mmCIF file of C-alpha atoms in Angstrom:
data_model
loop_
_atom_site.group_PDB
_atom_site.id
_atom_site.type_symbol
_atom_site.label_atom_id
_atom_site.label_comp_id
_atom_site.label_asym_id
_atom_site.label_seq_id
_atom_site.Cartn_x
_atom_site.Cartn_y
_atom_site.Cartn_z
ATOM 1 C CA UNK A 7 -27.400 113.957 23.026
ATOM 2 C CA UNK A 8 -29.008 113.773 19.092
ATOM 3 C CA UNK A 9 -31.813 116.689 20.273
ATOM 4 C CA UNK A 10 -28.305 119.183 21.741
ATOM 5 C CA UNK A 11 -26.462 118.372 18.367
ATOM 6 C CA UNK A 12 -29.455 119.032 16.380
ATOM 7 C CA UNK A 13 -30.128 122.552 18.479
ATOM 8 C CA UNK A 14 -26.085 123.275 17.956
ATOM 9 C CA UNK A 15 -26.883 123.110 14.224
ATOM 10 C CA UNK A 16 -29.915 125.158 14.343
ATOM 11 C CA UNK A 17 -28.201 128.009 16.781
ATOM 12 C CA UNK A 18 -25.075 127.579 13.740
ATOM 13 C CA UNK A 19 -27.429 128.176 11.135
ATOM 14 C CA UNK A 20 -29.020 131.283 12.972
ATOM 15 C CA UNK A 21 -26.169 133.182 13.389
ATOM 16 C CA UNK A 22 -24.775 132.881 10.024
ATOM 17 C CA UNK A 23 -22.693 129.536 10.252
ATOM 18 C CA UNK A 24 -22.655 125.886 8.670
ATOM 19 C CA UNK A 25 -22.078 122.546 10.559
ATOM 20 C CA UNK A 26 -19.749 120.136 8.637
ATOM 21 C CA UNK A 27 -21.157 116.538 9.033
ATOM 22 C CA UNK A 28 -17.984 114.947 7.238
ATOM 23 C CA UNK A 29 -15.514 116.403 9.906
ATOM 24 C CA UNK A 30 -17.883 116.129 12.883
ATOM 25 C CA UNK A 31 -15.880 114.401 15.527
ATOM 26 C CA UNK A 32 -16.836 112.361 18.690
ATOM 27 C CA UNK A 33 -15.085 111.011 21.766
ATOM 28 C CA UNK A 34 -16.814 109.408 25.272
ATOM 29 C CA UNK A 35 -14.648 110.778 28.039
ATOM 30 C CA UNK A 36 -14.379 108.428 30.515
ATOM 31 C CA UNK A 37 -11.721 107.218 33.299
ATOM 32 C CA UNK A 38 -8.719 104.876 33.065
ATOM 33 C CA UNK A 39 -10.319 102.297 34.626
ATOM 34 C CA UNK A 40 -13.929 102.727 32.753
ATOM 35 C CA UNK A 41 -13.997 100.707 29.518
ATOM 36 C CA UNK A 42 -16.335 102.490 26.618
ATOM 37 C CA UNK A 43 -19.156 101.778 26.554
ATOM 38 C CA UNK A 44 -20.310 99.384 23.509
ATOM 39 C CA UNK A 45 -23.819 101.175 23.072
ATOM 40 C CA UNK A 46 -21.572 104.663 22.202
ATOM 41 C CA UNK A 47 -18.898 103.452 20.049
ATOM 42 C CA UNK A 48 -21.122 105.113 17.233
ATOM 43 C CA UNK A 49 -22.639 108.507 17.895
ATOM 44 C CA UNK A 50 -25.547 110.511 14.915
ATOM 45 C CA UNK A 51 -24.865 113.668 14.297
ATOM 46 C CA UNK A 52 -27.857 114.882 12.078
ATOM 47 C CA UNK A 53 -28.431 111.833 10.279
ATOM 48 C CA UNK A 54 -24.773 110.676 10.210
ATOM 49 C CA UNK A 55 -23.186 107.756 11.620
ATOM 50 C CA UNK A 56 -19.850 109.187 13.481
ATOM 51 C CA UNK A 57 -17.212 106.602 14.887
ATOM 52 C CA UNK A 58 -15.907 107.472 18.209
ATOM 53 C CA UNK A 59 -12.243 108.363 18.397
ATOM 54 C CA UNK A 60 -9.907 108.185 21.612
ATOM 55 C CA UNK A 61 -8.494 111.601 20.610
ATOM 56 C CA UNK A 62 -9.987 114.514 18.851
ATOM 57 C CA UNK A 63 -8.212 117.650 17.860
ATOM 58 C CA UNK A 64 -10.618 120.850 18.994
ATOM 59 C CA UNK A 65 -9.211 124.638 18.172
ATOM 60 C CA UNK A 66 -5.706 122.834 17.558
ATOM 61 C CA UNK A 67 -5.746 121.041 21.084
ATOM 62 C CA UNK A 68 -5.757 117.132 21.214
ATOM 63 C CA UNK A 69 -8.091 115.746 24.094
ATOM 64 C CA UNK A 70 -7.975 111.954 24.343
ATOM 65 C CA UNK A 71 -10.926 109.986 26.110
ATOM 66 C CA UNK A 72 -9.066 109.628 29.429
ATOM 67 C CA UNK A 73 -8.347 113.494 29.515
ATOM 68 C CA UNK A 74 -4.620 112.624 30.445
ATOM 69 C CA UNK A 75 -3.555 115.263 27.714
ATOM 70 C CA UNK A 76 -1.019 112.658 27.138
ATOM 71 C CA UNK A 77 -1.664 113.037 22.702
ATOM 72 C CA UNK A 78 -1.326 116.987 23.392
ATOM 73 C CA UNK A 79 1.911 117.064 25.655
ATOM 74 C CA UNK A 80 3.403 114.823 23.112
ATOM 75 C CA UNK A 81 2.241 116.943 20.214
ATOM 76 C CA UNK A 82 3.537 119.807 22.008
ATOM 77 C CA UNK A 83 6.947 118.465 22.777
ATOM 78 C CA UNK A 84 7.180 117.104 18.944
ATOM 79 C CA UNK A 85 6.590 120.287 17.583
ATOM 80 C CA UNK A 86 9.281 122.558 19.882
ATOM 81 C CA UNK A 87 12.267 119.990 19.906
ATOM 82 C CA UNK A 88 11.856 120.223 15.907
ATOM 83 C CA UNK A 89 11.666 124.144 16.268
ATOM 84 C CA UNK A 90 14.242 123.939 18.442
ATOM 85 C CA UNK A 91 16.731 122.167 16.110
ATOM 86 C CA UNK A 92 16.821 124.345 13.389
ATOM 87 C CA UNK A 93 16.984 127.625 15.433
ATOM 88 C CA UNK A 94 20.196 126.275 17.416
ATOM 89 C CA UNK A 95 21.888 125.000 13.782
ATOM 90 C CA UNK A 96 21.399 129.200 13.297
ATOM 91 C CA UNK A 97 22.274 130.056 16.764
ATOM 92 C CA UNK A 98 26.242 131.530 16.106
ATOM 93 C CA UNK A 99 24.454 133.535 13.237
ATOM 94 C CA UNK A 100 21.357 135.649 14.840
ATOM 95 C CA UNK A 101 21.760 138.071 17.604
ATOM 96 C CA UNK A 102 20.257 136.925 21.007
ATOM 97 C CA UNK A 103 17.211 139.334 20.242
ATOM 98 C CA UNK A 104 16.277 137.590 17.140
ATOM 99 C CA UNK A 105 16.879 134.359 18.743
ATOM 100 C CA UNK A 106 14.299 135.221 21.680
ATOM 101 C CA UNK A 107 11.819 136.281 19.252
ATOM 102 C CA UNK A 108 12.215 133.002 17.115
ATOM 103 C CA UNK A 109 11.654 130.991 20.068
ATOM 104 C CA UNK A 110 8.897 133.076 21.629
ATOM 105 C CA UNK A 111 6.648 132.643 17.536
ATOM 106 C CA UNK A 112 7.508 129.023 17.109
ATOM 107 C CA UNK A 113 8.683 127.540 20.881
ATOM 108 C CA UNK A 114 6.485 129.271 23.835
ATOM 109 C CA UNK A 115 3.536 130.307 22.037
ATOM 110 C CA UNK A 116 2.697 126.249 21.799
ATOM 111 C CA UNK A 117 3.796 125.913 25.639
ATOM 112 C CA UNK A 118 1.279 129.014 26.357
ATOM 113 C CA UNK A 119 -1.442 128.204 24.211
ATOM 114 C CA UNK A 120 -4.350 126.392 26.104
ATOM 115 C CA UNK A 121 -2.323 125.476 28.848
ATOM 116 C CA UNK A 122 -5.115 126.180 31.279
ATOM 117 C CA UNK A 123 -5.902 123.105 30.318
ATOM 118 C CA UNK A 124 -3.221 121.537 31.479
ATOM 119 C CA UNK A 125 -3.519 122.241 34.943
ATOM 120 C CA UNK A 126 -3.776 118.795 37.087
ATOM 121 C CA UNK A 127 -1.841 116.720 34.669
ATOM 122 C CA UNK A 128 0.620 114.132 36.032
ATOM 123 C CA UNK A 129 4.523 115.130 36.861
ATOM 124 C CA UNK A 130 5.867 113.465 34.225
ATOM 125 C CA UNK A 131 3.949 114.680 31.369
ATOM 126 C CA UNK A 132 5.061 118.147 33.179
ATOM 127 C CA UNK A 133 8.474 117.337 33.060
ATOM 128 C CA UNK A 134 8.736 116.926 29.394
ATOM 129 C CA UNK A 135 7.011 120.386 28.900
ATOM 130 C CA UNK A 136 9.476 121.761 31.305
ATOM 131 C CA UNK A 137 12.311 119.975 29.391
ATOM 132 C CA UNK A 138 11.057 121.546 26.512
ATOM 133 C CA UNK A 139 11.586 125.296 28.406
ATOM 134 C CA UNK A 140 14.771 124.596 29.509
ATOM 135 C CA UNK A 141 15.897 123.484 25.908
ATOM 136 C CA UNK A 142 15.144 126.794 24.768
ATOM 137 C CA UNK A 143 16.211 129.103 27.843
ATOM 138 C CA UNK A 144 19.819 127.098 26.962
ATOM 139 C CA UNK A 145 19.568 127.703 22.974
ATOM 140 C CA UNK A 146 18.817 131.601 23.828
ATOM 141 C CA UNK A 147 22.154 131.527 26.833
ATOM 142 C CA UNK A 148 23.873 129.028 24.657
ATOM 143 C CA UNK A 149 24.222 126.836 27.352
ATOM 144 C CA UNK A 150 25.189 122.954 26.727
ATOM 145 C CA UNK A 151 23.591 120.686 28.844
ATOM 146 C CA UNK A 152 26.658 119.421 30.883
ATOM 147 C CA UNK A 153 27.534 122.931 31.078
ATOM 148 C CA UNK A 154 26.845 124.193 35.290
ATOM 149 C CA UNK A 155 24.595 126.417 35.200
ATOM 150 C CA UNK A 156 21.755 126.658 37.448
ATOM 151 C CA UNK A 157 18.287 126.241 35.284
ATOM 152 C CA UNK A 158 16.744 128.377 37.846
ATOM 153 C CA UNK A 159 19.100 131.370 37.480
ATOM 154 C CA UNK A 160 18.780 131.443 33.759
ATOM 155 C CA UNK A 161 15.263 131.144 33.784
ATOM 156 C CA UNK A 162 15.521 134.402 35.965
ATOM 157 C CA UNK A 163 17.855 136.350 34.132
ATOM 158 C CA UNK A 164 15.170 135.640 30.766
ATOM 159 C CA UNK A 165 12.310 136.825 33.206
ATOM 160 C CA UNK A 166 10.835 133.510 31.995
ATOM 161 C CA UNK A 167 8.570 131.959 34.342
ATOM 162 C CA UNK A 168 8.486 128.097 34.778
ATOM 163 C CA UNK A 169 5.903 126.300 32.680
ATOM 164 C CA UNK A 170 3.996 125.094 36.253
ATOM 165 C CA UNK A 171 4.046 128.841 37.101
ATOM 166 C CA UNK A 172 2.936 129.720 33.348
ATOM 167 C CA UNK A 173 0.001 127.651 33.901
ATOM 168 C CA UNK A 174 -0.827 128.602 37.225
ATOM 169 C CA UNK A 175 -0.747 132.368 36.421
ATOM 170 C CA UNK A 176 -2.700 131.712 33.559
ATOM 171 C CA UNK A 177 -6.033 130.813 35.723
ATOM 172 C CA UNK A 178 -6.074 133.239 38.616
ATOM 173 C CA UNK A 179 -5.698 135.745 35.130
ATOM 174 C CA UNK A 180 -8.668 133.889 33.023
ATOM 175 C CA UNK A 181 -11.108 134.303 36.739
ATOM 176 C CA UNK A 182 -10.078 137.630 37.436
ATOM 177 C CA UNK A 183 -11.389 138.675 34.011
ATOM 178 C CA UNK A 184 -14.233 136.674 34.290
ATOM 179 C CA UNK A 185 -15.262 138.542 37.436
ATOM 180 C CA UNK A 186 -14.658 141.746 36.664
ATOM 181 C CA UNK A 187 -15.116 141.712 33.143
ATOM 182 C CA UNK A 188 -17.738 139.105 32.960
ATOM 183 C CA UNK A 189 -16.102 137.762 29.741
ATOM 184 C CA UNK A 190 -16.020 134.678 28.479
ATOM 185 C CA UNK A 191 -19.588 134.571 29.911
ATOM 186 C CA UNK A 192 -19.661 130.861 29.999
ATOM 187 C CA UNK A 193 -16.910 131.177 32.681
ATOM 188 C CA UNK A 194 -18.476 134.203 34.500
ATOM 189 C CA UNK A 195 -21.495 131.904 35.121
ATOM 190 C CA UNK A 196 -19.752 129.323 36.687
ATOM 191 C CA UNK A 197 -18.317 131.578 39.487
ATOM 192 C CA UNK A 198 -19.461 132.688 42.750
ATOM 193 C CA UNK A 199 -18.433 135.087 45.637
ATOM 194 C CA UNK A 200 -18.613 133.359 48.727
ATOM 195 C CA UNK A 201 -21.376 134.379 51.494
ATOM 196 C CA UNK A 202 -21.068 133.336 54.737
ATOM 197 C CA UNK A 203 -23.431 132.531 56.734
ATOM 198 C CA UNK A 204 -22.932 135.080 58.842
ATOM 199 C CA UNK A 205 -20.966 138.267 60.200
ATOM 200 C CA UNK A 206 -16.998 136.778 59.356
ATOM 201 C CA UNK A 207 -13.519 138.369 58.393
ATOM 202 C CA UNK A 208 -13.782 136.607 55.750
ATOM 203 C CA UNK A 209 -16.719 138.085 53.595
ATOM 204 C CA UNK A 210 -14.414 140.786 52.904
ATOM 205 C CA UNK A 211 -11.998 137.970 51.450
ATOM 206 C CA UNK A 212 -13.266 137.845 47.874
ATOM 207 C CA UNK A 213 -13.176 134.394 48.075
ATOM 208 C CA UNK A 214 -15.080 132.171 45.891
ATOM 209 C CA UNK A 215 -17.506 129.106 46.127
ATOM 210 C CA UNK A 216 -16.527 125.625 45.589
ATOM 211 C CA UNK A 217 -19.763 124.307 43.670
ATOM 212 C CA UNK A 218 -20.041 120.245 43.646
ATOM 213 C CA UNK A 219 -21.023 118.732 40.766
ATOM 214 C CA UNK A 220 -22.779 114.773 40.960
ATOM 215 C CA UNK A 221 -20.081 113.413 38.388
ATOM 216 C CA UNK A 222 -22.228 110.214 37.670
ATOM 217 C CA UNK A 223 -25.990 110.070 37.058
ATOM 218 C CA UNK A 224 -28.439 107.235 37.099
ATOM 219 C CA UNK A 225 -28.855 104.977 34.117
ATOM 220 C CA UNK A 226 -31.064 105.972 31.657
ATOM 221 C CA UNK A 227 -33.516 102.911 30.171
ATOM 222 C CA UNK A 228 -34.836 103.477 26.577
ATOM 223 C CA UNK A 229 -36.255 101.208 24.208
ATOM 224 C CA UNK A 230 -34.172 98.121 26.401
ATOM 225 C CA UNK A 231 -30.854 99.924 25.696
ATOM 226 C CA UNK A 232 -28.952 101.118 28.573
ATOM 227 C CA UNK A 233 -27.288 104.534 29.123
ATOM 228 C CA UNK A 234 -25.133 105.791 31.849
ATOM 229 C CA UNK A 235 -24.429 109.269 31.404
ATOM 230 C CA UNK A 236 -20.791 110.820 32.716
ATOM 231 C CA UNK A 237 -20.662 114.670 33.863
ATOM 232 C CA UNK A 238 -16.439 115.278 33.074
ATOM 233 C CA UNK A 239 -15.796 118.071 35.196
#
């Protein structure tokens, strides 16, 4: 792991770039029901000692060790319901237009933004994002919650789609332009059309492969220290 963070500082330096040792950050991903391992609670990154943390902020998304996105969610929801707050103290004096705009630059832009990510994460950590989106569809209708109104209508009538839907539109988007694009490339790679074996209906599909990945290889002895290394798929 020392020889891939040395060659990430060497490929950094090549094309023009600088690797801060201060801010480096690490985290061991691991299950719920995995403790850390002691022999990685310290990680050397080019001559530095670097603590492990349980959550790491990368390109202004949290990731915590368990990959719950429970720290991001809650990040998330912070930042709207303050957002939201001030926009609906304004709401009687900005035109629905205006509002809309507010909420789509400070409110759905953080809903949207990495939400790939997202995808898998457990019902209730959805619900709080979808909480968040209904907050805002009401601010924008100016709607009060005991008021009876479907959530599903309004949502309709703002062509807004659900944040479930947001995030499930957001992948079949990200591989079709990894296809037929090839860009990001590191996505690109990771795809393949699906070849059957023989002669079938559905060759002319364009379905894809489901690669399998070993998610846990064998220890690793060196020096009478102990590694098991974790593939976090």
């Amino acid at each position: 792991m020392e020889a891939c963070v040395q060659d990430a500082k060497a490929w950094l330096c090549d094309n023009g770039l600088m690797m801060n040792n201060n801010k480096s950050q690490a985290i061991v991903i691991h299950s719920c029901s995995q403790r850390t391992p002691t022999s990685l609670t310290r990680v050397n990154i080019c001559g530095q000692l670097v603590e492990t943390s349980p959550v790491i902020r990368d390109l202004g998304f949290n990731v915590d060790a368990n990959l719950t996105m429970t720290s991001q969610v809650a990040n998330v929801c912070r930042s709207a319901y303050y957002h939201l707050s001030r926009i609906a103290k304004i709401r009687d004096s900005i035109s629905t237009t205006v509002c809309k705009s507010l909420i789509h630059g400070l409110v759905t832009s953080r809903l949207d933004y990495g939400n790939a990510i997202l995808y898998g994460i457990s019902n209730s950590h959805m619900h709080r994002l979808e909480m968040v989106h209904r907050s805002a569809a009401r601010i924008v209708r100016q709607f009060r919650r005991g008021d009876r109104q479907s959530m599903t209508t309004i949502l309709r009538q703002l062509h807004w789609l659900p944040v479930r839907k947001r995030i499930d539109f957001k992948l079949p988007v990200l591989v079709h332009r990894a296809i037929y694009n090839g860009t990001p490339e590191y996505l690109a790679a990771l795809l393949g059309r699906h070849t059957p074996p023989r002669s079938l209906r559905s060759a002319g599909g364009l379905l894809l492969e489901v690669l399998t990945f070993c998610t846990v290889l064998p220890e690793i002895s060196c020096k009478g220290l102990t590694i098991q290394y974790y593939v976090v798929l």
